Coordinates of C-alpha atoms and ligand atoms in Angstrom, one line a residue:
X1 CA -4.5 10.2 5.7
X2 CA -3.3 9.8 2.3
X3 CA -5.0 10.8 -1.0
X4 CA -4.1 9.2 -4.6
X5 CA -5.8 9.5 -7.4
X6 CA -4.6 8.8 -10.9
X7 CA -5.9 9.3 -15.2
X8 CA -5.2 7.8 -18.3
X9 CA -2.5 9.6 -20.5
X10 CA -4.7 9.2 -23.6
X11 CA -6.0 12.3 -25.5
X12 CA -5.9 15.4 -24.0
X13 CA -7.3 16.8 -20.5
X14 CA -10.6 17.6 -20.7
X15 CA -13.1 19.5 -18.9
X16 CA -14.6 16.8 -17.6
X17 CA -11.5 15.5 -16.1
X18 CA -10.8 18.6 -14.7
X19 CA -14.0 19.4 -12.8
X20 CA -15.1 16.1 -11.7
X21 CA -11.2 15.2 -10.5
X22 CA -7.9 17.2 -11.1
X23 CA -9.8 20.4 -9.7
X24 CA -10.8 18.4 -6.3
X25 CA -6.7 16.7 -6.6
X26 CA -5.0 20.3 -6.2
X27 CA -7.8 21.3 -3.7
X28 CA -6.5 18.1 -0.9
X29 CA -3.3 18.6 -2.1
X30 CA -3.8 22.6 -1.0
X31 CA -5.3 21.9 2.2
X32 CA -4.0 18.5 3.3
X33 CA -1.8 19.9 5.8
X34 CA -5.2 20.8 7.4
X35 CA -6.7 18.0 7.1
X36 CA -3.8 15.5 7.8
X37 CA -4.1 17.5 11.0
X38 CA -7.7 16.9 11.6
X39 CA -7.5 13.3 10.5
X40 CA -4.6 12.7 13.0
X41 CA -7.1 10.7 15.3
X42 CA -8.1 8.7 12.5
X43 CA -4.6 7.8 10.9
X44 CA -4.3 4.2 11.5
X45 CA -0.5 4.5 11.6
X46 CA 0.0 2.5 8.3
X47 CA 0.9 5.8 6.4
X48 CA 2.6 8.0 9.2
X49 CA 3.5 10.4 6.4
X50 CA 0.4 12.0 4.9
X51 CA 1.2 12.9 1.3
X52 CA -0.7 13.3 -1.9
X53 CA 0.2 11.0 -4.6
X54 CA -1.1 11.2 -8.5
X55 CA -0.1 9.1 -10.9
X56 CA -0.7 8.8 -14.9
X57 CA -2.2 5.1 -15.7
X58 CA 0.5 4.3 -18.7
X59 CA 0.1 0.8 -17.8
X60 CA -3.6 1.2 -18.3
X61 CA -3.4 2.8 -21.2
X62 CA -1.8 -0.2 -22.7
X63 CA -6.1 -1.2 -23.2
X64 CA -6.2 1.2 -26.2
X65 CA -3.7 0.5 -29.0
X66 CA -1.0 3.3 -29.4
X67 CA 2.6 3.7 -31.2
X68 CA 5.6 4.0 -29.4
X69 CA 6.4 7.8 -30.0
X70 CA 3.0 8.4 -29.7
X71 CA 2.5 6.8 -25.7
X72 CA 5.7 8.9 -24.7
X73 CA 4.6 12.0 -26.3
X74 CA 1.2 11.0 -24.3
X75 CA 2.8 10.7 -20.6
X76 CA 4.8 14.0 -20.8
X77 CA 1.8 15.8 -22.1
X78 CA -0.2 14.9 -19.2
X79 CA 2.3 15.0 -16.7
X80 CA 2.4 19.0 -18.1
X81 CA -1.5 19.0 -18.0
X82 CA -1.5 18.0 -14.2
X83 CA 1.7 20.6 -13.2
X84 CA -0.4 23.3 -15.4
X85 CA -3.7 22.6 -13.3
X86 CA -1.9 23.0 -10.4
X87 CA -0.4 19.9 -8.9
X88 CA 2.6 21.0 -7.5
X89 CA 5.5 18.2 -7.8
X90 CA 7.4 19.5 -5.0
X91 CA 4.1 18.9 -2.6
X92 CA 2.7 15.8 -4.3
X93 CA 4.3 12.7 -5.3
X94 CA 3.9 12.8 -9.4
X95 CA 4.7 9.5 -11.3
X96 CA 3.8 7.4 -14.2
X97 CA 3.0 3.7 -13.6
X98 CA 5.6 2.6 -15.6
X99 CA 8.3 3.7 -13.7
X100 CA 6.9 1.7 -10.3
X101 CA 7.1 -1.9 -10.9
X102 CA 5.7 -2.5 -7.5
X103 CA 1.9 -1.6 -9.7
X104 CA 2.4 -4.6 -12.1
X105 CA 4.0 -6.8 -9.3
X106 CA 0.9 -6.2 -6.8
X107 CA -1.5 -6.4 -9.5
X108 CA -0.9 -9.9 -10.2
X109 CA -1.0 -10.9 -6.7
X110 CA -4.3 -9.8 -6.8
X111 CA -5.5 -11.3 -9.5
X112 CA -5.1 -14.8 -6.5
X113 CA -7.9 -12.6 -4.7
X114 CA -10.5 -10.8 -7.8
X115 CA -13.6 -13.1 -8.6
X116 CA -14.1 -13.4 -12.3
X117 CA -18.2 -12.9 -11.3
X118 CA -16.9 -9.2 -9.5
X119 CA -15.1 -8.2 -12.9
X120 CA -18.2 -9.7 -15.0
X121 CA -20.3 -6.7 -13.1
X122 CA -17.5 -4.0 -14.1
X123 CA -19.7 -1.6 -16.0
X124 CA -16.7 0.1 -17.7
X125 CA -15.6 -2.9 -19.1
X126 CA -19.1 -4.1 -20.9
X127 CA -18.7 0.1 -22.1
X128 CA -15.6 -0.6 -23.6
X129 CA -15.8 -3.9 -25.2
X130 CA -19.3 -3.2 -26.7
X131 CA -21.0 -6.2 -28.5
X132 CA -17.5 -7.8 -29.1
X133 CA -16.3 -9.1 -25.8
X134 CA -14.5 -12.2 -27.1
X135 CA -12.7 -10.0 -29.2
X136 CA -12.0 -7.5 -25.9
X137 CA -7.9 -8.0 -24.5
X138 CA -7.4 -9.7 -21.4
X139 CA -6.1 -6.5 -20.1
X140 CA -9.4 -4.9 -20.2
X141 CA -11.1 -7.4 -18.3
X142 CA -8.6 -7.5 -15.5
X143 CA -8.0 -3.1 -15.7
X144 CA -10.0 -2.9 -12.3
X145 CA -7.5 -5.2 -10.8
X146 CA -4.6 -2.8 -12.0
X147 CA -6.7 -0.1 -10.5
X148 CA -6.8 -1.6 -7.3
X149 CA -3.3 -2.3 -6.7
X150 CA -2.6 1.1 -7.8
X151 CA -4.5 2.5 -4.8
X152 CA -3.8 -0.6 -1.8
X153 CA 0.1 -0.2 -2.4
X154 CA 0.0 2.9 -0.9
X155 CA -2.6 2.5 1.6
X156 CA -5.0 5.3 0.1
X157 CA -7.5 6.6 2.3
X158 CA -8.8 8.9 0.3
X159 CA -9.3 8.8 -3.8
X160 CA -10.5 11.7 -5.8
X161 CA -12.3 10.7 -8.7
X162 CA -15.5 11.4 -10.8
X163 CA -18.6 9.1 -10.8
X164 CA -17.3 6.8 -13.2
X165 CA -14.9 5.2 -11.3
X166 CA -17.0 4.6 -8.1
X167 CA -17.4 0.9 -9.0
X168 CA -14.0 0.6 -9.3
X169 CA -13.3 2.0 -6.4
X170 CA -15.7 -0.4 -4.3
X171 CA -14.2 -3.2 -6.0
X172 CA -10.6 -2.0 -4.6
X173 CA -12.0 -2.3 -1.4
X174 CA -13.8 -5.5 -1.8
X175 CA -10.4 -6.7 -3.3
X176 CA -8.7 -5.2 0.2
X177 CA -11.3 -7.4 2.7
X178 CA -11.1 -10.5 0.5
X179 CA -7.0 -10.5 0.7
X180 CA -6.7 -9.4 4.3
X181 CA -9.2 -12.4 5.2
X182 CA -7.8 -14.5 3.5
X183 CA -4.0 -13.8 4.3
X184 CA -5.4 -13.5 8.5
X185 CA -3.3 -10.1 8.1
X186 CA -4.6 -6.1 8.2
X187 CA -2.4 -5.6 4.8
X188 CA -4.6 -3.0 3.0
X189 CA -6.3 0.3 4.4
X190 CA -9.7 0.6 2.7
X191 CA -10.0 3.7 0.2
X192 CA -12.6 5.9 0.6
X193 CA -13.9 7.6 -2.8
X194 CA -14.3 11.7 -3.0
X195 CA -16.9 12.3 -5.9
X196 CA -17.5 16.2 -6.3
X197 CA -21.2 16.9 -5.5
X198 CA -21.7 19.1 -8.7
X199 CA -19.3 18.4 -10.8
X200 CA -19.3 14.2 -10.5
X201 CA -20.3 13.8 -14.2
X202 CA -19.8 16.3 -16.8
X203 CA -21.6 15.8 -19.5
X204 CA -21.2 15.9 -23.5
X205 CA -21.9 19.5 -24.9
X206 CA -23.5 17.4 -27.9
X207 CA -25.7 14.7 -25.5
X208 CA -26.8 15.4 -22.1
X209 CA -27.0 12.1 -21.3
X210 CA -23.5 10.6 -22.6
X211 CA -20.7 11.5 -20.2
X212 CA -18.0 13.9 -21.2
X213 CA -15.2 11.4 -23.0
X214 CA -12.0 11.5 -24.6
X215 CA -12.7 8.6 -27.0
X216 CA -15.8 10.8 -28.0
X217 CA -15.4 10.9 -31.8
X218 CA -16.6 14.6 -32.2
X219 CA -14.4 17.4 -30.7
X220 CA -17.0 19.5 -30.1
X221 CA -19.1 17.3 -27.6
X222 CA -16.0 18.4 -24.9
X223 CA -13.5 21.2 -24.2
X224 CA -9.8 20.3 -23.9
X225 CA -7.3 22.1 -22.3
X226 CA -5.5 23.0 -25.2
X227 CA -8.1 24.5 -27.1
X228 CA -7.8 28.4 -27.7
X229 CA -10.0 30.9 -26.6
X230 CA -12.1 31.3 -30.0
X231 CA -12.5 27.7 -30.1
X232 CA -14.1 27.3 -26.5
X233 CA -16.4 29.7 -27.8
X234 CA -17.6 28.5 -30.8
X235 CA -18.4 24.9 -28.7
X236 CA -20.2 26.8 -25.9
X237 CA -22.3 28.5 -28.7
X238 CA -23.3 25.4 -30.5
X239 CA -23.5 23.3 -27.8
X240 CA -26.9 21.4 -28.0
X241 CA -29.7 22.9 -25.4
X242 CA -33.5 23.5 -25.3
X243 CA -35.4 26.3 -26.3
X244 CA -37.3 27.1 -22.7
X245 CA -35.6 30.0 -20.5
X246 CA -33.6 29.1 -17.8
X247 CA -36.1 28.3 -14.4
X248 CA -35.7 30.1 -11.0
X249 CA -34.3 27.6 -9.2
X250 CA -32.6 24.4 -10.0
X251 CA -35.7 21.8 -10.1
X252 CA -36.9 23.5 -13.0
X253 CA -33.8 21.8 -15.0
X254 CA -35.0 18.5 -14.2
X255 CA -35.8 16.5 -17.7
X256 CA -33.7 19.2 -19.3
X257 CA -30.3 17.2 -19.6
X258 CA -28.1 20.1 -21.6
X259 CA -29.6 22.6 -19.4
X260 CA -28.7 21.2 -16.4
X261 CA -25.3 20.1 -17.7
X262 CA -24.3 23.9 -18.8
X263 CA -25.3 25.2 -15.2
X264 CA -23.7 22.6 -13.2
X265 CA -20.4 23.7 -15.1
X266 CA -21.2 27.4 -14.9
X267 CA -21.6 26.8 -11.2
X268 CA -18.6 24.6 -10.5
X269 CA -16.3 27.3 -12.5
X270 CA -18.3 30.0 -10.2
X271 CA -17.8 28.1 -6.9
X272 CA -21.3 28.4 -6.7
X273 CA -24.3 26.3 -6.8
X274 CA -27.5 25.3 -9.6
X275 CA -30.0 27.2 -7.5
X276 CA -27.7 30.4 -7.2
X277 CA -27.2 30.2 -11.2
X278 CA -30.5 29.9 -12.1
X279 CA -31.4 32.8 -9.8
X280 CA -29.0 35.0 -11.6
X281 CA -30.5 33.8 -15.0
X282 CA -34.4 33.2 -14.7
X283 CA -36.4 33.8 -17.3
X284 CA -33.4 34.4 -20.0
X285 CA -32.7 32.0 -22.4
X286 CA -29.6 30.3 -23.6
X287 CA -28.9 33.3 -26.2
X288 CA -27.6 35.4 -22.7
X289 CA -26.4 32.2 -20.7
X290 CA -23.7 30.9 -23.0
X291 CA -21.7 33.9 -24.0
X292 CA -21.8 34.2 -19.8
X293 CA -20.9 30.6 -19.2
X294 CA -17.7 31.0 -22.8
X295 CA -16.0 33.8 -20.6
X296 CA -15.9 32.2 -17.3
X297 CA -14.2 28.9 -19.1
X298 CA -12.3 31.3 -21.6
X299 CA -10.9 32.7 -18.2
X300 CA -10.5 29.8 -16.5
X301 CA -8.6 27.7 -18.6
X302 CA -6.6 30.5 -20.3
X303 CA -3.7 30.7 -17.8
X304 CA -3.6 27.0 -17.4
X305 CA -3.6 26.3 -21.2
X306 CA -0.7 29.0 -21.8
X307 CA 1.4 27.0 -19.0
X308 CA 1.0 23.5 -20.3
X309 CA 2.0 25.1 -23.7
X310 CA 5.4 26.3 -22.3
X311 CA 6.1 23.2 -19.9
X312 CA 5.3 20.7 -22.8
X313 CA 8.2 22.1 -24.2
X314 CA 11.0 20.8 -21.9
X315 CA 10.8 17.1 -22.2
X316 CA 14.3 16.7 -20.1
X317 CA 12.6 18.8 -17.0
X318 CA 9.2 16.7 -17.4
X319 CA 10.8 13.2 -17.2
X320 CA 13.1 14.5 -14.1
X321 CA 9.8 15.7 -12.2
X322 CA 8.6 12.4 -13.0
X323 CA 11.7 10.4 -12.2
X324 CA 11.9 12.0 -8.8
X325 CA 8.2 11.3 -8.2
X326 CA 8.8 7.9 -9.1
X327 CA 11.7 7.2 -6.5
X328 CA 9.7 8.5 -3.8
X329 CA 6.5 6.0 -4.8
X330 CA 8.8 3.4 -4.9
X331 CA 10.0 3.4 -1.3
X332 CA 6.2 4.4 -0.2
X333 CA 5.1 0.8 -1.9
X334 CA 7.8 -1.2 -0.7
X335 CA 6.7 -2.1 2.7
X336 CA 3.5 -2.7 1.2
X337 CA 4.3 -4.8 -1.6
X338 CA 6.8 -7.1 0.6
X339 CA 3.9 -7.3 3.1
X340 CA 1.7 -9.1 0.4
X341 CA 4.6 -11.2 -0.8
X342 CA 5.0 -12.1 2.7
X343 CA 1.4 -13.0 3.6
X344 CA 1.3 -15.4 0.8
X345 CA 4.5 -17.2 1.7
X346 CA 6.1 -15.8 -1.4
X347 CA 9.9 -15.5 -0.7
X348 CA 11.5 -12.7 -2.9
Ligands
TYM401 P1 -9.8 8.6 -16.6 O1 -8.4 8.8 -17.2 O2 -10.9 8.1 -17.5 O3 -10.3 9.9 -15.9 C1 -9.6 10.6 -15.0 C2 -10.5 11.2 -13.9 O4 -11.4 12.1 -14.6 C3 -12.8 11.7 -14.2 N1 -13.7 12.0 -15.3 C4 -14.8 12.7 -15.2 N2 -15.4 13.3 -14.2 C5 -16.6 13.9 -14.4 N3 -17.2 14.0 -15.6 C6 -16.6 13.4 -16.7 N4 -17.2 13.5 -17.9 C7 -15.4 12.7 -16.5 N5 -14.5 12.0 -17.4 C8 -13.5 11.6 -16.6 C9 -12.7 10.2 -13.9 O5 -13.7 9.8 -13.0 C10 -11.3 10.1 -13.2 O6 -11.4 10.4 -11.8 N6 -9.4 4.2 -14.3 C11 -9.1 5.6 -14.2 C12 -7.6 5.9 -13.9 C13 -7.1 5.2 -12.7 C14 -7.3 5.5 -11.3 C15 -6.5 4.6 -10.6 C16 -8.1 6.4 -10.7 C17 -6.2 4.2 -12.8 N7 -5.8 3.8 -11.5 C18 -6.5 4.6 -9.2 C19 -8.1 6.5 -9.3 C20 -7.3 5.5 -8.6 C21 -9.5 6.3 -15.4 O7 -9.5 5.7 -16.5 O8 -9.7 7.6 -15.3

């Protein structure tokens, strides 16, 4: 069993990010002792050694223009972001891209094996290039590819992500079976996606129906990790809703996008669940429910925000955490990576 699971280093972490992945990446990384153990039948024997590895996509971030200064400013801050929500470096392998070759190397191997007609379907990519796709960089057309690589090097069983990147992730395996067929050799383990049953897609606090998004222009459709108490309070308050009470149970919030967004987070934070919320809340409106919903995220993120703030300090300790993470992934991917060289009759 091995879990990986990576995010962009662009912008801050969001809550978005954190709910519908990070949370569920220190939660396997917290109990895959366990599970390794109950997987044990299952453990095709590729990845003897069942670790958690997380990763910050520098190498996909190279899809939105950014200054030098800026991109390194960028990795350490999220490489703080993940240590602050828990990812413990010691227990987890904890890398940028960047530092792995093996990423690059493997993704243009597999560029032999993607169909332009599977990256033509690629939702995120018709997202991100909009009306101009001529205009679009060849590295946003061929990101999925990147993504796959990322996740066959290490044989990934297991991948922790939010709904977005489900079609990515089916792509990674259809990427897998094309290249073992084709190479008459079991190279690549298929990855299995883990999207969070409540918290899969967290949505703006200005539009219930756009997703929660970094590149979001406004600051107020999403709460970031680094924003202060008052400030988390002052979005709950004005983000958008409807003016019916909350219903008893959680069909009511059907065709009530903003509703249903603000108790799927209440409920996540709460470890509970939509029917349980609206239970406690019937027949109050939003007037009582946010100031209720601003505390539990006030206290949530509080203790994780005043520990990024103090690790993002001490650039020397964050690139050795991330130097040390990067050794390990290295020798993990080897045997991989000289596998696929191998299978193609590629002599390094
Ligand atoms: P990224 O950086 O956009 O997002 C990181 C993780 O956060 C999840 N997420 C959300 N979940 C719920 N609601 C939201 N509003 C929301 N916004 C973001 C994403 O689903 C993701 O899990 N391509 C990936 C990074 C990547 C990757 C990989 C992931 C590169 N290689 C290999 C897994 C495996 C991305 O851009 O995520």
């Amino acid at each position: 069993m091995r879990v990986l699971s990576g995010i962009q280093p662009t912008g801050n972490l969001h809550l978005g990010n954190y709910l519908g992945a990070i949370r569920n990446w220190v939660k396997m990384q917290d109990e895959m002792p366990a599970m390794a153990a109950q997987a044990g039948m299952a453990n095709n024997g590729k990845n003897a050694d069942s670790q958690c590895f997380f990763f910050l996509a520098d190498m996909h971030s190279i899809t939105v223009h950014e200054g030098r200064e800026q991109r390194i400013r960028n990795v350490r801050d999220m490489a703080a972001a993940l240590v602050a929500s828990g990812i413990d470096p010691d227990r987890s392998v904890l890398f940028n891209q960047a530092r792995v070759p093996a990423h690059a190397e493997l993704a243009w191997l597999l560029n032999g094996t993607a169909r332009i007609g599977w990256l033509n379907r690629m939702t995120q990519f018709k997202d991100k290039a909009g009306k101009d796709r001529e205009g679009a960089s060849v590295g946003l057309f061929v990101y999925p590819v990147l993504q796959a690589a990322d996740i066959l090097l290490y044989q990934a069983t297991h991948v922790p992500v939010g709904e977005d990147q489900k079609q990515h992730l089916e792509l990674s395996r259809d990427i897998a079976t094309k290249f073992n067929t084709d190479f008459g050799a079991d190279i690549f383990t298929l990855p299995a996606p883990i999207i969070p049953k409540e918290s899969a897609r967290i949505m703006s606090l200005r539009d219930g129906t756009a997703k929660m998004s970094k590149s979001d222009p406004s600051d107020l459709s999403r709460i970031n990790l680094t924003d202060e108490d008052d400030a988390i309070m002052t979005k709950v308050k004005k983000a958008k809703t409807d003016p019916e009470p909350l219903p008893e149970t959680a069909e009511g919030l059907a065709g009530r996008p903003e509703a249903n967004n603000l108790v799927g987070i209440y409920a996540t934070l709460s470890n509970s669940t939509p029917d349980t919320v609206c239970a406690e809340f019937a027949g109050k409106g939003f007037g009582a429910f946010k100031p209720a919903l601003g505390e539990l995220l006030v206290e949530t993120l509080r203790p994780m925000r005043q520990r990024f703030l103090e690790l993002r300090t001490d650039d020397a300790a964050l690139d050795a955490i991330l130097d040390k993470g990067a050794a390990k992934a290295t020798a993990a991917a080897e045997p991989t990576l000289r596998a696929a060289y191998d299978a193609m009759g590629l002599m390094r």
